[in-house]
């Protein structure tokens, strides 16, 4: 099941054809390379536009959330067995 984290993270990635792809993120002073991007979805929280990235790093699944209005990143959830 997913465990809620809701912590701020730093994300590095690349833009290609006007789309951002995360390549790694920094969480709790550790760098996590993105092995696979599994899903991207756009959503709204009231008027706030957000983009959710589901990805795999080191065999674990993560959900990152980008607040498009504030331009901030949040680690939402981590899959825990």
Short mmCIF file of N, CA and C in Angstrom, two decimals:
data_model
loop_
_atom_site.label_atom_id
_atom_site.label_comp_id
_atom_site.label_asym_id
_atom_site.label_seq_id
_atom_site.Cartn_x
_atom_site.Cartn_y
_atom_site.Cartn_z
N UNK A 1 0.83 -1.18 0.00
CA UNK A 1 0.00 0.00 0.00
C UNK A 1 0.88 1.25 0.00
N UNK A 2 0.30 2.35 -0.43
CA UNK A 2 1.03 3.61 -0.45
C UNK A 2 1.01 4.26 0.92
N UNK A 3 2.18 4.79 1.30
CA UNK A 3 2.30 5.54 2.55
C UNK A 3 2.38 7.03 2.19
N UNK A 4 1.56 7.85 2.82
CA UNK A 4 1.57 9.28 2.57
C UNK A 4 2.81 9.91 3.18
N UNK A 5 3.54 10.69 2.38
CA UNK A 5 4.77 11.35 2.82
C UNK A 5 4.54 12.86 2.92
N UNK A 6 4.11 13.46 1.84
CA UNK A 6 3.80 14.90 1.74
C UNK A 6 4.97 15.77 2.23
N UNK A 7 6.15 15.56 1.60
CA UNK A 7 7.34 16.35 1.92
C UNK A 7 7.85 17.03 0.66
N UNK A 8 8.42 18.20 0.84
CA UNK A 8 9.00 18.95 -0.26
C UNK A 8 10.25 18.23 -0.77
N UNK A 9 10.41 18.19 -2.10
CA UNK A 9 11.59 17.58 -2.73
C UNK A 9 12.09 18.50 -3.84
N UNK A 10 13.34 18.27 -4.24
CA UNK A 10 13.91 18.94 -5.40
C UNK A 10 13.94 17.94 -6.55
N UNK A 11 13.59 18.39 -7.74
CA UNK A 11 13.50 17.50 -8.90
C UNK A 11 14.32 18.08 -10.04
N UNK A 12 15.08 17.22 -10.71
CA UNK A 12 15.83 17.61 -11.91
C UNK A 12 15.35 16.74 -13.07
N UNK A 13 15.27 17.35 -14.23
CA UNK A 13 14.80 16.60 -15.39
C UNK A 13 15.10 17.34 -16.67
N UNK A 14 14.44 16.91 -17.74
CA UNK A 14 14.67 17.50 -19.06
C UNK A 14 13.34 17.88 -19.70
N UNK A 15 13.41 18.93 -20.51
CA UNK A 15 12.27 19.31 -21.34
C UNK A 15 12.53 18.82 -22.75
N UNK A 16 11.53 18.17 -23.33
CA UNK A 16 11.61 17.72 -24.71
C UNK A 16 10.23 17.90 -25.33
N UNK A 17 10.17 18.65 -26.42
CA UNK A 17 8.91 18.94 -27.09
C UNK A 17 7.89 19.51 -26.11
N UNK A 18 8.33 20.47 -25.30
CA UNK A 18 7.49 21.20 -24.34
C UNK A 18 6.94 20.34 -23.22
N UNK A 19 7.51 19.15 -23.00
CA UNK A 19 7.08 18.30 -21.89
C UNK A 19 8.26 18.02 -20.97
N UNK A 20 8.00 18.12 -19.66
CA UNK A 20 9.03 17.88 -18.66
C UNK A 20 9.02 16.41 -18.26
N UNK A 21 10.23 15.83 -18.18
CA UNK A 21 10.39 14.45 -17.71
C UNK A 21 11.37 14.45 -16.55
N UNK A 22 10.93 14.06 -15.35
CA UNK A 22 11.86 14.01 -14.21
C UNK A 22 12.89 12.91 -14.40
N UNK A 23 14.14 13.20 -14.06
CA UNK A 23 15.23 12.23 -14.18
C UNK A 23 15.77 11.81 -12.82
N UNK A 24 15.64 12.68 -11.81
CA UNK A 24 16.07 12.34 -10.45
C UNK A 24 15.42 13.32 -9.48
N UNK A 25 15.33 12.90 -8.21
CA UNK A 25 14.81 13.80 -7.19
C UNK A 25 15.60 13.63 -5.90
N UNK A 26 15.63 14.70 -5.12
CA UNK A 26 16.37 14.74 -3.85
C UNK A 26 15.35 14.73 -2.72
N UNK A 27 15.47 13.71 -1.87
CA UNK A 27 14.56 13.58 -0.73
C UNK A 27 15.38 13.13 0.48
N UNK A 28 15.28 13.84 1.57
CA UNK A 28 15.99 13.55 2.82
C UNK A 28 17.49 13.36 2.57
N UNK A 29 18.06 14.30 1.80
CA UNK A 29 19.50 14.36 1.50
C UNK A 29 20.01 13.17 0.69
N UNK A 30 19.11 12.46 0.00
CA UNK A 30 19.50 11.33 -0.85
C UNK A 30 18.93 11.56 -2.25
N UNK A 31 19.75 11.26 -3.26
CA UNK A 31 19.32 11.41 -4.65
C UNK A 31 18.74 10.08 -5.14
N UNK A 32 17.55 10.16 -5.73
CA UNK A 32 16.86 8.99 -6.28
C UNK A 32 16.77 9.15 -7.80
N UNK A 33 17.52 8.33 -8.56
CA UNK A 33 17.39 8.41 -10.02
C UNK A 33 16.07 7.78 -10.46
N UNK A 34 15.45 8.37 -11.46
CA UNK A 34 14.19 7.85 -11.98
C UNK A 34 14.50 6.75 -12.99
N UNK A 35 14.12 5.52 -12.65
CA UNK A 35 14.35 4.38 -13.55
C UNK A 35 13.27 4.29 -14.62
N UNK A 36 12.04 4.62 -14.22
CA UNK A 36 10.91 4.51 -15.15
C UNK A 36 9.81 5.49 -14.74
N UNK A 37 9.29 6.19 -15.72
CA UNK A 37 8.14 7.05 -15.52
C UNK A 37 6.93 6.24 -15.96
N UNK A 38 6.02 5.93 -15.03
CA UNK A 38 4.92 5.02 -15.34
C UNK A 38 3.62 5.71 -15.71
N UNK A 39 3.40 6.95 -15.21
CA UNK A 39 2.14 7.62 -15.50
C UNK A 39 2.27 9.11 -15.18
N UNK A 40 1.62 9.93 -15.99
CA UNK A 40 1.56 11.38 -15.75
C UNK A 40 0.10 11.81 -15.89
N UNK A 41 -0.39 12.59 -14.93
CA UNK A 41 -1.77 13.07 -15.02
C UNK A 41 -1.86 14.50 -14.52
N UNK A 42 -2.78 15.24 -15.11
CA UNK A 42 -3.06 16.62 -14.69
C UNK A 42 -4.30 16.61 -13.82
N UNK A 43 -4.29 17.45 -12.78
CA UNK A 43 -5.43 17.55 -11.89
C UNK A 43 -5.54 18.96 -11.35
N UNK A 44 -6.63 19.22 -10.69
CA UNK A 44 -6.86 20.53 -10.07
C UNK A 44 -7.20 20.34 -8.61
N UNK A 45 -6.70 21.27 -7.81
CA UNK A 45 -7.05 21.35 -6.40
C UNK A 45 -7.66 22.74 -6.23
N UNK A 46 -8.97 22.83 -6.41
CA UNK A 46 -9.61 24.15 -6.50
C UNK A 46 -9.19 24.79 -7.81
N UNK A 47 -8.57 25.97 -7.73
CA UNK A 47 -8.08 26.65 -8.93
C UNK A 47 -6.64 26.29 -9.24
N UNK A 48 -5.98 25.59 -8.33
CA UNK A 48 -4.56 25.27 -8.49
C UNK A 48 -4.38 24.10 -9.45
N UNK A 49 -3.57 24.31 -10.49
CA UNK A 49 -3.25 23.25 -11.45
C UNK A 49 -2.06 22.46 -10.93
N UNK A 50 -2.17 21.14 -11.01
CA UNK A 50 -1.08 20.27 -10.56
C UNK A 50 -0.85 19.17 -11.58
N UNK A 51 0.36 18.64 -11.57
CA UNK A 51 0.70 17.50 -12.42
C UNK A 51 1.32 16.43 -11.54
N UNK A 52 0.78 15.22 -11.65
CA UNK A 52 1.23 14.10 -10.83
C UNK A 52 2.06 13.15 -11.69
N UNK A 53 3.24 12.80 -11.18
CA UNK A 53 4.14 11.87 -11.85
C UNK A 53 4.25 10.61 -11.00
N UNK A 54 3.93 9.47 -11.60
CA UNK A 54 4.14 8.18 -10.95
C UNK A 54 5.40 7.60 -11.55
N UNK A 55 6.32 7.17 -10.69
CA UNK A 55 7.61 6.71 -11.19
C UNK A 55 8.19 5.60 -10.32
N UNK A 56 9.23 4.97 -10.86
CA UNK A 56 9.95 3.91 -10.16
C UNK A 56 11.40 4.33 -10.01
N UNK A 57 11.94 4.12 -8.80
CA UNK A 57 13.35 4.37 -8.52
C UNK A 57 13.84 3.28 -7.59
N UNK A 58 14.87 2.57 -8.01
CA UNK A 58 15.44 1.52 -7.16
C UNK A 58 14.44 0.43 -6.79
N UNK A 59 13.49 0.15 -7.67
CA UNK A 59 12.50 -0.89 -7.41
C UNK A 59 11.32 -0.43 -6.57
N UNK A 60 11.32 0.81 -6.12
CA UNK A 60 10.21 1.36 -5.32
C UNK A 60 9.39 2.34 -6.16
N UNK A 61 8.10 2.44 -5.84
CA UNK A 61 7.20 3.35 -6.56
C UNK A 61 6.98 4.62 -5.76
N UNK A 62 6.95 5.75 -6.47
CA UNK A 62 6.78 7.06 -5.85
C UNK A 62 5.76 7.87 -6.64
N UNK A 63 5.07 8.77 -5.95
CA UNK A 63 4.20 9.74 -6.60
C UNK A 63 4.73 11.13 -6.27
N UNK A 64 5.13 11.87 -7.31
CA UNK A 64 5.57 13.25 -7.15
C UNK A 64 4.47 14.17 -7.67
N UNK A 65 4.29 15.29 -7.01
CA UNK A 65 3.27 16.25 -7.41
C UNK A 65 3.92 17.61 -7.65
N UNK A 66 3.68 18.15 -8.85
CA UNK A 66 4.19 19.47 -9.20
C UNK A 66 3.04 20.47 -9.17
N UNK A 67 3.16 21.49 -8.33
CA UNK A 67 2.18 22.57 -8.26
C UNK A 67 2.55 23.56 -9.36
N UNK A 68 1.74 23.62 -10.40
CA UNK A 68 2.07 24.42 -11.57
C UNK A 68 1.93 25.92 -11.32
N UNK A 69 1.15 26.31 -10.33
CA UNK A 69 1.01 27.73 -10.01
C UNK A 69 2.17 28.22 -9.15
N UNK A 70 2.56 27.46 -8.16
CA UNK A 70 3.65 27.86 -7.25
C UNK A 70 5.01 27.36 -7.72
N UNK A 71 5.02 26.43 -8.69
CA UNK A 71 6.24 25.80 -9.20
C UNK A 71 7.03 25.14 -8.08
N UNK A 72 6.34 24.32 -7.29
CA UNK A 72 6.97 23.56 -6.20
C UNK A 72 6.68 22.08 -6.38
N UNK A 73 7.59 21.27 -5.83
CA UNK A 73 7.47 19.81 -5.90
C UNK A 73 7.20 19.23 -4.53
N UNK A 74 6.40 18.15 -4.52
CA UNK A 74 6.07 17.46 -3.28
C UNK A 74 6.12 15.95 -3.54
N UNK A 75 6.77 15.23 -2.63
CA UNK A 75 6.69 13.77 -2.67
C UNK A 75 5.41 13.41 -1.92
N UNK A 76 4.44 12.91 -2.66
CA UNK A 76 3.14 12.60 -2.07
C UNK A 76 3.15 11.25 -1.36
N UNK A 77 3.58 10.21 -2.08
CA UNK A 77 3.44 8.85 -1.56
C UNK A 77 4.61 7.97 -1.98
N UNK A 78 4.85 6.95 -1.17
CA UNK A 78 5.83 5.90 -1.46
C UNK A 78 5.15 4.56 -1.25
N UNK A 79 5.38 3.62 -2.16
CA UNK A 79 4.80 2.29 -2.01
C UNK A 79 5.57 1.50 -0.96
N UNK A 80 4.86 0.95 0.00
CA UNK A 80 5.46 0.12 1.05
C UNK A 80 4.79 -1.24 1.04
N UNK A 81 5.59 -2.29 1.05
CA UNK A 81 5.03 -3.66 1.10
C UNK A 81 4.55 -4.02 2.47
#
